[in-house]
Coordinates of C-alpha atoms in Angstrom, one line a residue:
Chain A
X17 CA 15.6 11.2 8.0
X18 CA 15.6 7.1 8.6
X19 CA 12.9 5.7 6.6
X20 CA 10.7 2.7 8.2
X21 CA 12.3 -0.6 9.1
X22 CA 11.4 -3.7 9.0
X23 CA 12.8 -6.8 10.1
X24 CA 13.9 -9.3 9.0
X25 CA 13.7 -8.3 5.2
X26 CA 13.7 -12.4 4.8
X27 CA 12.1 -15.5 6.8
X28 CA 11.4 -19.2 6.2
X29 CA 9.0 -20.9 8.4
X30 CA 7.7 -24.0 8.7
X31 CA 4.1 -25.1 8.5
X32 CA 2.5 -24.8 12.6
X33 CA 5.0 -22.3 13.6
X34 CA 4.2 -18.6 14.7
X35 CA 6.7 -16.2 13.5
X36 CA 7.0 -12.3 14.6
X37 CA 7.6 -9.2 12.3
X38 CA 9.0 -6.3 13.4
X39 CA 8.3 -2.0 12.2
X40 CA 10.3 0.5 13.4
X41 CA 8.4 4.1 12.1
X42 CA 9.6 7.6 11.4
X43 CA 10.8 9.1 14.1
X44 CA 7.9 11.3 15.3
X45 CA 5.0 9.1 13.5
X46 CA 2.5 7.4 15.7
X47 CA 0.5 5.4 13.8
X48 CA 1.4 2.0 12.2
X49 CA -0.2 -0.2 9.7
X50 CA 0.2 -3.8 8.2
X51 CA -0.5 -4.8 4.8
X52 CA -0.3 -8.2 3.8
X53 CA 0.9 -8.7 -0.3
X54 CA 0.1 -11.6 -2.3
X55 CA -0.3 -12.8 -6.2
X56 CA -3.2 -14.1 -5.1
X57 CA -5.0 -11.4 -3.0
X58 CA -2.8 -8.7 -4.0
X59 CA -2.4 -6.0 -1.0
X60 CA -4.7 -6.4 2.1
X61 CA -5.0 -4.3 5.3
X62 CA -4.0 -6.4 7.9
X63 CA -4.6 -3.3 11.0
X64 CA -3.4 -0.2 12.2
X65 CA -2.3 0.6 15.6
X66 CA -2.2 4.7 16.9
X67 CA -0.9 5.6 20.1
X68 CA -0.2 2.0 21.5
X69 CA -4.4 0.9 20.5
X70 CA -5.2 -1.1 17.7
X71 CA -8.1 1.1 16.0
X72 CA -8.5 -0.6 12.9
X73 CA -8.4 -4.4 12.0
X74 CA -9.0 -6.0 8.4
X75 CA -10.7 -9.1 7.6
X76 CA -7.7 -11.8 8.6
X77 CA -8.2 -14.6 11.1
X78 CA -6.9 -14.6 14.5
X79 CA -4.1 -15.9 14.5
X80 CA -2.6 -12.2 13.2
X81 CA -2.5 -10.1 15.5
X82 CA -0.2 -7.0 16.7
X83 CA 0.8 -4.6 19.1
X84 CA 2.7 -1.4 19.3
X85 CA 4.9 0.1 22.0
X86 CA 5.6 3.3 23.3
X87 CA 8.6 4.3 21.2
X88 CA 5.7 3.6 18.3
X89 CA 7.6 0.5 16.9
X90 CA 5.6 -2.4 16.2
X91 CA 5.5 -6.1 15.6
X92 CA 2.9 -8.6 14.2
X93 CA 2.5 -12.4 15.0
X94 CA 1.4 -14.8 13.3
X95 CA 0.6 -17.7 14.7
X96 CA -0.1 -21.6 12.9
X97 CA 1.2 -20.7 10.1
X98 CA -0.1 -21.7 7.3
X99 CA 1.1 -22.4 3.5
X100 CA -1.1 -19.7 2.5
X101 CA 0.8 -16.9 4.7
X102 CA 3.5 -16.8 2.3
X103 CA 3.8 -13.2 1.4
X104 CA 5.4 -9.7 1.4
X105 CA 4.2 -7.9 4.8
X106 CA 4.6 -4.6 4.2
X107 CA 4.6 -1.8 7.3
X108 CA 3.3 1.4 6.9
X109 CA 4.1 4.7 9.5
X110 CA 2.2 7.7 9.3
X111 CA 1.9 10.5 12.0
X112 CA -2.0 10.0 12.8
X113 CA -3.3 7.9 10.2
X114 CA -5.7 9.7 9.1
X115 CA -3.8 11.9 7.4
X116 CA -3.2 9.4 5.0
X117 CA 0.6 10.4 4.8
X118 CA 2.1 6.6 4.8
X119 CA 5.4 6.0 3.8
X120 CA 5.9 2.4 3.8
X121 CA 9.0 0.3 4.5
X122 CA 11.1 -2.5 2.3
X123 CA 8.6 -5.5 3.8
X124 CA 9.1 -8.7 5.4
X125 CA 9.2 -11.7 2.6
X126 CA 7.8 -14.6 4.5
X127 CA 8.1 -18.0 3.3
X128 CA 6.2 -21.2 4.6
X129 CA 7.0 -24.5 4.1
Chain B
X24 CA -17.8 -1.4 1.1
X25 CA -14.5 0.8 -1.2
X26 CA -13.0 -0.8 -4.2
X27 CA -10.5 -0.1 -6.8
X28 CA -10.2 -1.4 -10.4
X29 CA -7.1 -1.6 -12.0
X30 CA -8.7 -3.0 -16.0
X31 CA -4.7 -3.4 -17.4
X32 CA -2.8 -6.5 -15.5
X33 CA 0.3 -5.5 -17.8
X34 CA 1.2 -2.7 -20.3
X35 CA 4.2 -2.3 -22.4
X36 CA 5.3 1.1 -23.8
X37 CA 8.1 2.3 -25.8
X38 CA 11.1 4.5 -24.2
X39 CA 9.2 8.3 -24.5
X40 CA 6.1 7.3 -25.1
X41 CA 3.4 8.4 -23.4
X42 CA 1.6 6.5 -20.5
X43 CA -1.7 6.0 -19.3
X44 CA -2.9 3.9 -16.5
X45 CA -6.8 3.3 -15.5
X46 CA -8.2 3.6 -12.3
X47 CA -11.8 3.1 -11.4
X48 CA -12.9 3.4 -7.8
X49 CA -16.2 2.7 -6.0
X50 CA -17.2 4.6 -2.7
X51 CA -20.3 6.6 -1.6
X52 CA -18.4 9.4 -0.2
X53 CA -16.1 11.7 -1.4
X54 CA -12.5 9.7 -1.8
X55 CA -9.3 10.0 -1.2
X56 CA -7.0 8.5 -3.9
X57 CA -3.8 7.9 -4.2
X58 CA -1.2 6.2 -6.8
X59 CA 1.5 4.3 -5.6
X60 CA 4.7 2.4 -7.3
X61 CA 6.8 -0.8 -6.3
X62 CA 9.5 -1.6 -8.0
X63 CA 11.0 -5.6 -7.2
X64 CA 11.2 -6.6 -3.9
X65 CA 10.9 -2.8 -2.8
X66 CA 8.2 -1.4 -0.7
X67 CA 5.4 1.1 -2.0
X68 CA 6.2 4.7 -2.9
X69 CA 3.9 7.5 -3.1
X70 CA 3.3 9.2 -6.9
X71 CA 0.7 11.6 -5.5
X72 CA -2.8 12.0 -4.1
X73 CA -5.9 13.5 -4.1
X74 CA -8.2 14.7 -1.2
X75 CA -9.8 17.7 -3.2
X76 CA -9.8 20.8 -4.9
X77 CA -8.3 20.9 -8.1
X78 CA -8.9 17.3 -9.9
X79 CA -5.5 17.7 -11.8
X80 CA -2.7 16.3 -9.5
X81 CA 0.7 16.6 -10.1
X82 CA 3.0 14.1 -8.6
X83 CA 6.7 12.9 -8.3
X84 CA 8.5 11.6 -11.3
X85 CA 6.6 13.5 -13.6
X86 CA 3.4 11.9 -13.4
X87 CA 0.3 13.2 -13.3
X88 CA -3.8 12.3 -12.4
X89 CA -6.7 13.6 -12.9
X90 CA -10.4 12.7 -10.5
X91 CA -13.1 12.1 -12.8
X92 CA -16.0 12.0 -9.8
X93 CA -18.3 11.7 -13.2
X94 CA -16.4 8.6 -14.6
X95 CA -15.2 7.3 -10.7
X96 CA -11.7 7.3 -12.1
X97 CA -8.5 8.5 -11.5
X98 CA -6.1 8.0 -14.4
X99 CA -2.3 7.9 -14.0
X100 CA -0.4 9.7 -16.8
X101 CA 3.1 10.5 -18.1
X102 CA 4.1 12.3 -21.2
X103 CA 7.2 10.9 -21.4
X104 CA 7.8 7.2 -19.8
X105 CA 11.7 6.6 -19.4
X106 CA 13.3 2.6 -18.6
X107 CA 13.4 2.9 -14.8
X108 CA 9.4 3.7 -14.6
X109 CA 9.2 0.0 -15.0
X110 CA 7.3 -1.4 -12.2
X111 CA 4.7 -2.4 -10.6
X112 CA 1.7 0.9 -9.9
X113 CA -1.1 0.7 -7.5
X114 CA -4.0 2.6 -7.1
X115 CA -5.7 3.1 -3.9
X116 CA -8.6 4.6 -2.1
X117 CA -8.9 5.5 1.2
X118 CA -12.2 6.2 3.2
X119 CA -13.1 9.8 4.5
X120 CA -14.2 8.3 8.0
X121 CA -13.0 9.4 10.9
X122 CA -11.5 6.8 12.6
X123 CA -11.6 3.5 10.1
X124 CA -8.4 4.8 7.9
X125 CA -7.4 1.9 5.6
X126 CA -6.2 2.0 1.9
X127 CA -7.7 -0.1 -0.4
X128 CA -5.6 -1.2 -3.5
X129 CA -6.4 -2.1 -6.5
X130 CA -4.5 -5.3 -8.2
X131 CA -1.9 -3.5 -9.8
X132 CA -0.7 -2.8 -13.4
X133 CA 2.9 -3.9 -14.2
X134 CA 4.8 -1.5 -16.2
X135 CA 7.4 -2.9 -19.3
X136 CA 9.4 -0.1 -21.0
X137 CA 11.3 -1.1 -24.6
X138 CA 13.8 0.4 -26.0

């Protein structure tokens, strides 16, 4: 079966602009979650989204933020970037979440300038 | 609050050595705990996990780990390492309440395999 996507694998922003990532989950797999990878900070929860509802949300500022659709897929925004947003956000799909059963995709590598 | 250690930044083994990575974990409950691996510019995959039962888990690749609730560890082992088991391995916890599922990671341990 199709793994989870992400788009676009690569992306340069600038400094002040917003930029959207998108997940596309297993077929059948409801819940979505967003990690965000750095050398820094290593890997942080970003938030998790069951059933169109976010129902978990890490420790990030506002300007993240997410929704999911019907079909499950998902997309994050970021807003202002910021230097410090360079990283690897990685999607995760699982079928309720708390089964713990993630299998997560390739990532998005953004780069701010 | 969860959290993961992960003492080794970087280990190198020989080709068929043995392995062994550390994993330390704090949480009040009882955890769930997983091993994951990432190899360049790939996502995460799954080694294996624990929930309960028997504290000996076999996962994919050959590895193995064992829960220590004693020690709050969970160890990553293989007998035999071979050259593409270099990468990057992250432990995780994740939290046992209903409704607030989140892994936590530790900071990883890179993996270099010589010949």
């Amino acid at each position: 079966k199709a793994g989870v996507t992400q788009t676009p694998r690569y992306l340069i922003k600038t400094r002040g602009q917003q930029v959207t990532l998108s997940c596309s989950p297993i077929s059948g797999h409801r819940s979505v979650s967003w990690y965000q990878q750095t050398p820094g900070q290593g890997l942080q929860f970003l938030f998790e989204y069951f059933s169109e509802t976010q129902r978990n949300k890490g420790n990030f500022p506002g300007r993240f933020s997410g929704r999911q659709f019907s079909n499950s897929r998902s997309e994050m925004n970021v807003s202002t970037l910021e230097l410090g947003d360079s990283a690897l956000y990685l999607c995760a799909s699982s079928l309720e979440g708390r089964d713990y059963g993630y299998t997560f995709g390739s990532g998005t590598r953004l780069t701010v300038v | 609050a969860q959290s993961v250690t992960q003492p080794d930044i970087h280990i190198t083994v020989s080709e068929g050595a043995s392995l062994e990575l550390r994993c330390n974990y704090s949480y009040g409950a009882t955890p769930y705990l997983f091993w994951y691996v990432q190899s360049p510019g790939q996502g995460l995959q799954l080694l294996l996990k624990y929930f309960s039962g028997d504290t000996l888990v076999q996962g994919i690749k050959g590895f193995e780990a064992e829960f220590k609730r004693s020690q709050s560890s969970f160890n990553l082992r293989k007998p035999s390492v071979h050259w593409s088991d270099a990468a990057e391995y992250f432990c995780a916890v994740g939290i046992s309440n209903f409704g607030n599922e989140k892994l936590t990671f530790g900071t990883g341990t890179r993996l270099t395999i010589i010949p």
